[in-house]
Short mmCIF file of C-alpha atoms in Angstrom, two decimals:
data_model
loop_
_atom_site.label_atom_id
_atom_site.label_comp_id
_atom_site.label_asym_id
_atom_site.label_seq_id
_atom_site.Cartn_x
_atom_site.Cartn_y
_atom_site.Cartn_z
CA MET A 1 -7.00 14.15 -21.88
CA ASN A 2 -7.72 11.13 -24.45
CA VAL A 3 -8.23 7.81 -23.65
CA ARG A 4 -5.38 6.51 -24.66
CA LEU A 5 -3.20 8.37 -22.22
CA ASP A 6 -6.24 7.62 -19.49
CA SER A 7 -5.56 3.80 -20.07
CA GLU A 8 -1.83 4.44 -19.99
CA LEU A 9 -2.16 6.37 -16.87
CA ASP A 10 -4.19 3.30 -14.91
CA ALA A 11 -2.05 1.03 -16.52
CA LEU A 12 0.83 2.44 -14.93
CA MET A 13 -0.79 3.33 -11.64
CA ALA A 14 -1.41 -0.13 -11.54
CA ARG A 15 2.17 -1.22 -12.05
CA LEU A 16 3.64 1.46 -9.13
CA ALA A 17 1.04 0.18 -6.53
CA ASP A 18 2.50 -3.02 -7.19
CA GLY A 19 6.23 -1.18 -6.25
CA ASP A 20 7.37 -0.93 -9.82
CA ARG A 21 9.31 2.18 -9.86
CA GLY A 22 9.94 2.33 -13.52
CA ALA A 23 6.16 3.78 -14.18
CA PHE A 24 7.18 6.57 -11.15
CA THR A 25 8.66 9.29 -13.88
CA ARG A 26 5.66 8.43 -16.67
CA VAL A 27 3.12 8.72 -14.21
CA PHE A 28 4.57 11.81 -12.72
CA GLU A 29 4.59 13.51 -15.98
CA LEU A 30 1.13 12.43 -16.89
CA LEU A 31 -0.61 14.01 -13.61
CA TRP A 32 1.52 16.83 -13.27
CA GLU A 33 -0.44 19.18 -16.28
CA PRO A 34 -3.77 18.17 -15.52
CA ILE A 35 -3.19 18.88 -11.62
CA GLN A 36 -1.93 22.15 -11.95
CA THR A 37 -4.42 22.84 -14.63
CA LEU A 38 -7.17 22.25 -12.05
CA CYS A 39 -5.88 23.96 -9.37
CA ARG A 40 -5.33 27.09 -11.37
CA ASN A 41 -8.47 26.74 -12.13
CA LEU A 42 -10.18 26.38 -8.86
CA LEU A 43 -7.53 28.92 -6.78
CA LYS A 44 -7.38 31.17 -9.57
CA ASN A 45 -4.00 32.29 -8.29
CA GLU A 46 -0.44 31.19 -9.58
CA ALA A 47 1.18 30.98 -6.49
CA ASP A 48 -1.70 29.38 -4.65
CA ALA A 49 -2.12 26.93 -7.40
CA ALA A 50 1.29 26.15 -7.52
CA ASP A 51 1.11 25.34 -3.63
CA ALA A 52 -1.74 23.29 -3.69
CA GLY A 53 -0.38 21.39 -6.76
CA GLN A 54 2.82 20.05 -5.31
CA ASP A 55 0.81 19.10 -2.23
CA ALA A 56 -1.69 17.38 -4.10
CA MET A 57 1.19 15.49 -6.38
CA HIS A 58 2.61 14.84 -2.83
CA LYS A 59 -0.87 12.89 -1.66
CA ILE A 60 -1.31 10.84 -4.83
CA LEU A 61 2.13 9.70 -4.84
CA GLU A 62 1.60 8.98 -1.16
CA ARG A 63 -1.67 6.77 -1.44
CA ALA A 64 0.07 5.10 -4.52
CA SER A 65 0.32 1.79 -3.17
CA ASP A 66 -3.48 2.11 -2.01
CA PHE A 67 -4.70 2.54 -5.91
CA ASP A 68 -7.50 0.81 -6.64
CA ARG A 69 -7.01 -0.69 -10.09
CA THR A 70 -10.77 -1.33 -10.83
CA ARG A 71 -11.48 2.40 -10.78
CA PRO A 72 -9.77 5.22 -13.33
CA ALA A 73 -6.87 6.75 -11.95
CA MET A 74 -7.14 10.14 -13.45
CA PRO A 75 -10.70 11.13 -11.45
CA TRP A 76 -9.21 9.33 -8.09
CA ALA A 77 -6.18 11.77 -8.76
CA LEU A 78 -8.35 15.08 -9.53
CA ALA A 79 -10.13 14.24 -6.46
CA ILE A 80 -7.56 14.31 -4.16
CA ALA A 81 -5.97 17.46 -6.04
CA GLY A 82 -9.49 18.95 -5.66
CA TRP A 83 -9.47 18.31 -2.11
CA GLU A 84 -5.89 19.98 -1.28
CA CYS A 85 -7.00 23.10 -3.22
CA ARG A 86 -10.09 23.07 -1.08
CA THR A 87 -8.27 22.63 2.03
CA LEU A 88 -5.78 25.23 0.88
CA ALA A 89 -8.20 28.12 0.20
CA ARG A 90 -9.85 27.38 3.45
CA ARG A 91 -6.76 27.49 5.33
CA ARG A 92 -5.86 30.86 3.31
CA GLU A 93 -9.38 32.00 4.11
CA ARG A 94 -8.98 31.37 7.80
CA ARG A 95 -5.88 33.14 8.14
CA ARG A 96 -7.21 36.17 6.37
CA GLU A 97 -9.96 36.03 8.80
CA GLU A 98 -7.94 36.40 11.74
CA ASP A 99 -6.17 39.46 10.57
CA GLU A 100 -9.41 41.68 9.88
CA ALA A 101 -10.05 40.53 13.13
CA SER A 102 -7.23 42.03 14.70
CA ILE A 103 -7.88 45.12 13.29
CA PRO A 104 -11.67 46.03 14.18
CA SER A 105 -11.96 48.60 11.70
CA GLN A 106 -11.57 46.50 8.73
CA ALA A 107 -14.46 44.22 10.33
CA GLY A 108 -17.84 43.54 7.21
CA PRO A 109 -18.15 41.17 4.64
CA HIS A 110 -15.02 41.05 2.03
CA ALA A 111 -16.60 40.66 -1.65
CA GLU A 112 -13.38 38.92 -3.05
CA GLU A 113 -13.70 35.85 -0.50
CA VAL A 114 -17.20 35.48 -1.03
CA PHE A 115 -17.16 35.01 -4.49
CA LEU A 116 -13.91 32.91 -4.45
CA GLN A 117 -16.27 30.26 -2.07
CA ARG A 118 -18.62 30.84 -4.47
CA ASP A 119 -16.30 30.11 -7.77
CA LEU A 120 -14.70 26.94 -5.60
CA THR A 121 -18.24 25.41 -4.73
CA ALA A 122 -19.71 25.83 -8.27
CA ALA A 123 -16.20 24.49 -9.36
CA ALA A 124 -16.58 21.25 -7.05
CA MET A 125 -20.55 21.04 -7.81
CA ALA A 126 -19.37 20.60 -11.40
CA ALA A 127 -16.37 18.08 -10.34
CA LEU A 128 -18.69 16.08 -8.33
CA GLY A 129 -21.04 15.95 -11.25
CA GLU A 130 -18.61 14.05 -13.72
CA LEU A 131 -17.63 11.54 -11.85
CA SER A 132 -18.83 7.95 -11.22
CA ASP A 133 -21.33 7.29 -8.09
CA VAL A 134 -18.92 5.01 -6.96
CA ASP A 135 -16.64 7.96 -6.95
CA ARG A 136 -19.19 10.30 -5.52
CA GLU A 137 -19.98 7.64 -3.04
CA VAL A 138 -16.15 7.83 -1.46
CA LEU A 139 -16.06 11.35 -1.60
CA VAL A 140 -18.89 11.69 0.69
CA ALA A 141 -17.50 9.20 2.81
CA THR A 142 -14.71 11.36 3.20
CA PHE A 143 -16.98 13.70 5.02
CA TRP A 144 -17.76 10.83 7.61
CA ASP A 145 -16.02 12.29 10.36
CA GLU A 146 -17.82 15.50 10.04
CA ALA A 147 -20.70 14.29 9.91
CA ALA A 148 -23.07 14.09 13.07
CA SER A 149 -23.44 10.65 14.90
CA VAL A 150 -26.22 8.13 13.68
CA SER A 151 -27.98 4.69 14.45
CA GLY A 152 -29.75 2.20 12.52
CA PRO A 153 -29.64 1.11 9.10
CA THR A 154 -26.90 4.00 8.21
CA LEU A 155 -24.43 2.90 10.61
CA ARG A 156 -24.71 -0.48 9.27
CA LYS A 157 -24.17 0.41 6.18
CA ARG A 158 -21.23 2.66 7.22
CA ARG A 159 -19.52 0.03 8.92
CA GLU A 160 -19.95 -2.68 5.97
CA ARG A 161 -18.04 0.06 3.69
CA ALA A 162 -15.35 0.87 6.24
CA LEU A 163 -14.82 -2.84 6.60
CA ASP A 164 -14.61 -3.48 2.98
CA ARG A 165 -12.25 -0.32 2.95
CA LEU A 166 -10.50 -2.45 5.40
CA ARG A 167 -10.75 -5.46 3.36
CA LYS A 168 -9.23 -3.98 0.22
CA THR A 169 -6.19 -2.20 2.33
CA PHE A 170 -5.59 -5.57 3.45
CA ARG A 171 -5.41 -7.43 -0.09
CA SER A 172 -3.12 -4.05 -1.07
CA LEU A 173 -1.17 -4.42 1.41
CA TYR A 174 0.02 -8.09 0.83
CA GLY A 175 -0.45 -7.55 -3.14
CA LEU A 176 -3.22 -10.06 -3.37
CA ASP A 177 -5.02 -8.04 -6.29
CA MET B 1 8.09 26.28 -14.05
CA GLY B 2 11.76 25.27 -14.78
CA SER B 3 12.63 21.95 -15.63
CA THR B 4 15.26 21.70 -12.53
CA ASP B 5 12.42 22.67 -10.39
CA LEU B 6 10.28 20.39 -11.96
CA HIS B 7 12.78 17.63 -11.68
CA LEU B 8 13.22 18.69 -7.68
CA ILE B 9 9.94 17.97 -7.48
CA GLN B 10 9.66 14.86 -8.81
CA ARG B 11 12.48 13.40 -6.82
CA ARG B 12 10.72 15.21 -3.46
CA VAL B 13 7.50 13.40 -4.42
CA ARG B 14 9.24 10.29 -5.19
CA ARG B 15 10.46 10.41 -1.37
CA THR B 16 7.08 10.95 -0.37
CA TYR B 17 6.35 7.74 -2.09
CA GLU B 18 9.14 5.34 -1.19
CA LEU B 19 8.26 6.77 2.90
CA ALA B 20 4.66 5.62 2.55
CA ARG B 21 5.90 2.61 1.19
CA LEU B 22 7.90 1.87 4.24
CA ARG B 23 5.16 3.00 6.58
CA ARG B 24 3.16 0.61 4.83
CA ALA B 25 5.35 -2.60 4.74
CA LEU B 26 6.18 -1.38 8.80
CA MET B 27 2.81 -1.60 9.32
CA GLY B 28 2.59 -5.21 7.59
CA ILE B 29 5.02 -6.70 9.70
CA LEU B 30 2.82 -6.71 12.85
CA PRO B 31 1.56 -10.17 12.20
CA VAL B 32 5.48 -11.53 12.52
CA VAL B 33 5.78 -9.31 15.62
CA LEU B 34 2.97 -10.83 17.00
CA VAL B 35 4.01 -14.39 15.88
CA THR B 36 7.48 -13.58 17.13
CA ALA B 37 6.40 -12.19 20.48
CA VAL B 38 4.03 -15.46 21.20
CA ALA B 39 7.28 -17.96 19.83
CA ALA B 40 9.60 -15.82 22.91
CA PHE B 41 6.74 -16.49 25.48
CA VAL B 42 6.43 -20.17 24.64
CA ALA B 43 10.02 -21.41 24.23
CA THR B 44 12.41 -22.43 26.40
CA ARG B 45 15.39 -20.37 25.39
CA PRO B 46 13.84 -17.20 23.98
CA THR B 47 17.23 -15.96 22.61
CA ALA B 48 16.35 -18.04 19.39
CA PRO B 49 13.00 -17.06 18.55
CA LEU B 50 13.71 -12.90 18.83
CA ALA B 51 16.92 -13.59 17.13
CA PHE B 52 15.26 -15.14 14.10
CA GLY B 53 12.18 -12.88 14.53
CA LEU B 54 14.04 -9.98 14.02
CA VAL B 55 15.44 -10.82 10.80
CA THR B 56 12.20 -12.49 9.89
CA ALA B 57 10.53 -9.31 10.03
CA PHE B 58 13.68 -7.08 8.50
CA ALA B 59 13.47 -9.16 5.80
CA GLY B 60 9.45 -9.38 5.28
CA ALA B 61 9.44 -5.25 5.64
CA MET B 62 11.87 -5.22 2.59
CA MET B 63 9.73 -7.35 0.52
CA LEU B 64 6.77 -5.54 1.19
CA TRP B 65 8.62 -2.29 0.79
CA HIS B 66 9.80 -3.43 -2.35
CA GLY B 67 6.34 -5.17 -3.73
CA LYS B 68 5.88 -7.15 -6.99
CA ASP B 69 6.92 -10.29 -6.40
CA PRO B 70 8.24 -10.93 -3.00
CA GLN B 71 5.39 -8.79 -1.53
CA LYS B 72 3.12 -11.38 -2.89
CA ALA B 73 5.30 -13.84 -1.30
CA PHE B 74 5.16 -12.34 1.91
CA LEU B 75 2.04 -14.11 3.56
CA PRO B 76 2.63 -17.80 1.63
CA GLY B 77 5.94 -17.60 3.05
CA VAL B 78 4.96 -16.46 6.49
CA ILE B 79 1.70 -18.91 6.71
CA ALA B 80 3.59 -21.89 5.68
CA GLY B 81 6.90 -20.90 8.10
CA LEU B 82 4.08 -21.08 10.92
CA VAL B 83 3.55 -25.28 10.52
CA PRO B 84 7.12 -26.01 11.33
CA LEU B 85 7.21 -23.11 13.97
CA GLY B 86 4.08 -24.56 15.94
CA LEU B 87 5.37 -28.19 15.50
CA ALA B 88 8.47 -27.31 16.99
CA LEU B 89 6.89 -25.17 19.54
CA GLY B 90 4.64 -28.04 20.39
CA ALA B 91 7.77 -30.45 20.57
CA GLY B 92 9.15 -28.40 23.10
CA ALA B 93 6.27 -27.84 25.44
CA LEU B 94 5.57 -31.55 25.53
CA HIS B 95 9.21 -32.60 26.70
CA THR B 96 10.75 -30.51 29.26
CA CYS B 97 14.01 -29.55 27.46
CA GLY B 98 16.55 -31.31 28.63
CA ALA B 99 19.51 -31.11 25.92
CA GLY B 100 19.54 -34.54 24.53
CA SER B 101 16.06 -35.79 25.04
CA CYS B 102 13.99 -33.19 23.71
CA SER B 103 16.31 -32.74 20.50
CA TYR B 104 14.91 -36.20 19.95
CA VAL B 105 11.59 -34.77 18.99
CA CYS B 106 12.36 -31.63 18.35
CA VAL B 107 14.35 -32.46 15.46
CA PRO B 108 11.89 -34.48 13.64
CA ALA B 109 9.21 -32.12 14.45
CA CYS B 110 11.22 -29.86 12.71
CA VAL B 111 11.77 -31.93 9.32
CA LEU B 112 8.31 -33.01 9.42
CA GLY B 113 7.40 -29.10 9.69
CA GLY B 114 9.88 -28.33 6.87
CA VAL B 115 8.43 -30.71 4.59
CA VAL B 116 4.77 -29.41 5.10
CA ALA B 117 5.96 -25.88 4.30
CA GLY B 118 8.07 -26.92 1.37
CA PHE B 119 4.64 -28.29 -0.14
CA ALA B 120 2.73 -25.83 0.40
CA VAL B 121 5.21 -23.08 -0.63
CA ALA B 122 5.43 -25.00 -4.26
CA GLY B 123 1.99 -25.76 -4.10
CA VAL B 124 0.72 -21.80 -4.21
CA SER B 125 3.65 -20.86 -6.11
CA LEU B 126 2.58 -23.26 -9.13
CA GLN B 127 -1.38 -22.28 -8.34
CA ARG B 128 -0.44 -18.62 -8.97
CA ARG B 129 2.11 -19.55 -11.97
CA ALA B 130 4.42 -17.49 -10.22
CA GLY B 131 8.15 -16.40 -10.86
CA VAL B 132 11.43 -17.03 -9.69
CA TRP B 133 11.22 -14.09 -6.86
CA PHE B 134 7.99 -15.27 -5.57
CA TRP B 135 9.65 -18.86 -4.95
CA VAL B 136 12.91 -17.35 -3.49
CA SER B 137 10.93 -14.65 -1.15
CA ALA B 138 8.27 -17.35 -0.03
CA SER B 139 10.95 -20.00 0.64
CA GLY B 140 13.23 -17.56 2.60
CA LEU B 141 10.36 -16.11 4.47
CA ALA B 142 8.97 -19.71 5.38
CA LEU B 143 12.37 -21.06 6.44
CA LEU B 144 13.09 -17.68 8.88
CA THR B 145 9.48 -18.23 10.40
CA GLY B 146 10.07 -21.92 11.19
CA ALA B 147 13.53 -21.05 12.29
CA MET B 148 11.83 -19.04 15.19
CA GLY B 149 10.84 -22.54 16.63
CA CYS B 150 13.44 -25.17 15.20
CA GLY B 151 16.37 -22.70 16.09
CA CYS B 152 16.08 -23.27 19.77
CA MET B 153 17.26 -26.77 19.42
CA GLY B 154 20.74 -25.00 17.51
CA SER B 155 21.73 -25.97 14.28
CA ALA B 156 20.53 -29.38 14.31
CA GLY B 157 16.90 -28.08 14.01
CA VAL B 158 17.38 -25.55 11.70
CA ILE B 159 19.35 -27.60 9.29
CA GLY B 160 16.81 -30.63 9.72
CA MET B 161 14.05 -27.99 8.31
CA GLY B 162 15.77 -26.64 5.73
CA LEU B 163 16.35 -30.70 4.33
CA GLY B 164 12.60 -31.07 5.08
CA PHE B 165 11.77 -27.82 3.18
CA GLY B 166 14.06 -28.48 0.36
CA ALA B 167 12.36 -32.42 0.31
CA GLY B 168 8.99 -30.78 0.36
CA ILE B 169 9.61 -28.09 -2.44
CA VAL B 170 11.39 -30.65 -5.00
CA PRO B 171 8.62 -32.21 -6.84
CA GLY B 172 7.21 -28.47 -7.34
CA LEU B 173 10.05 -27.28 -8.18
CA LEU B 174 10.35 -30.70 -11.14
CA ARG B 175 6.81 -29.60 -11.95
CA ARG B 176 7.61 -26.37 -12.83
CA VAL B 177 10.59 -27.28 -14.82
CA PHE B 178 9.39 -30.11 -16.46
CA GLY B 179 5.91 -28.82 -16.66
CA LYS B 180 6.67 -25.45 -18.92
CA ASP B 181 6.73 -27.63 -22.38
CA THR B 182 3.32 -28.72 -21.84
CA ARG B 183 1.59 -25.21 -21.31
CA GLN B 184 0.60 -22.68 -23.85
CA PRO B 185 2.95 -19.89 -24.51
CA GLY B 186 0.39 -17.15 -22.82
CA ASP B 187 0.35 -19.54 -19.79
CA LEU B 188 4.16 -18.97 -19.35
CA ARG B 189 4.88 -15.77 -16.84
#
């Protein structure tokens, strides 16, 4: 995607966050292809990619009103799509594991899954490398609920960030941006 | 994927967007619900605060859901309306409300509160160089919030507050209308 389309998307997302429904169709058009492409590349499966892509579009537009207009829209949307793809891949993998567990004779390492997992990890690392420090921080913050409990300066920092997010939410809720 | 499928997905995603905005709006009116509960608890007759509170919450939710200027007008409108509401409830608490004697203090309190609220709404609107919908939305919400307190006096309190509000907003309106000629074209919204 070129710079002109990126800045168009940024402007349209800001309008959509403000409640300007006129921007909706164009935002959908600008996001649809890049998200489908990302999902196809990550999942290597047309049907799974279509499912994950649609789920991602729902999530992105669901959060459109919280969009932080100081940050570029496309990396934000792709991060959400990447997360959706990862969630779907995990879900599928878990289901396959359960199926295999129910058939004792087929127990053992599954080469295809290992490769899929490796591909996903490589793609995620590459995608993370493309993001800014701020974007990376946000993604890391997404994993907080999975992290072990902490104390001291780390906890303080986390609290500060959480408060910052709360402040941003308040500002976007009442249109104070 | 066919264009019909894509159109269908787009419609579903649009519905998700609207529902998300509605959820946010319902979360955003929690302060109004709190104010209504406090007003109904403090007021001698809770019917008016509850009725006007319900209308205020509904109007506020619609404004937050709609977005743009009405969304931005929500907070200034509610805060400005707290002035007549507070004054009316204070006047009601100071006097034991027998029908005549209480209204004697409450109506002037509502008028005064209305004037202050009008000034406040006009001030914020001018400061933000807001459009017409901001003025209309903020004024409507300020009047509804104030009416939670002034409504206990019946129509006299609400009318008094409305007149006070009108008087308070007039200087700002005049400044907006006649101040346009002196502004640079880039300043206009």
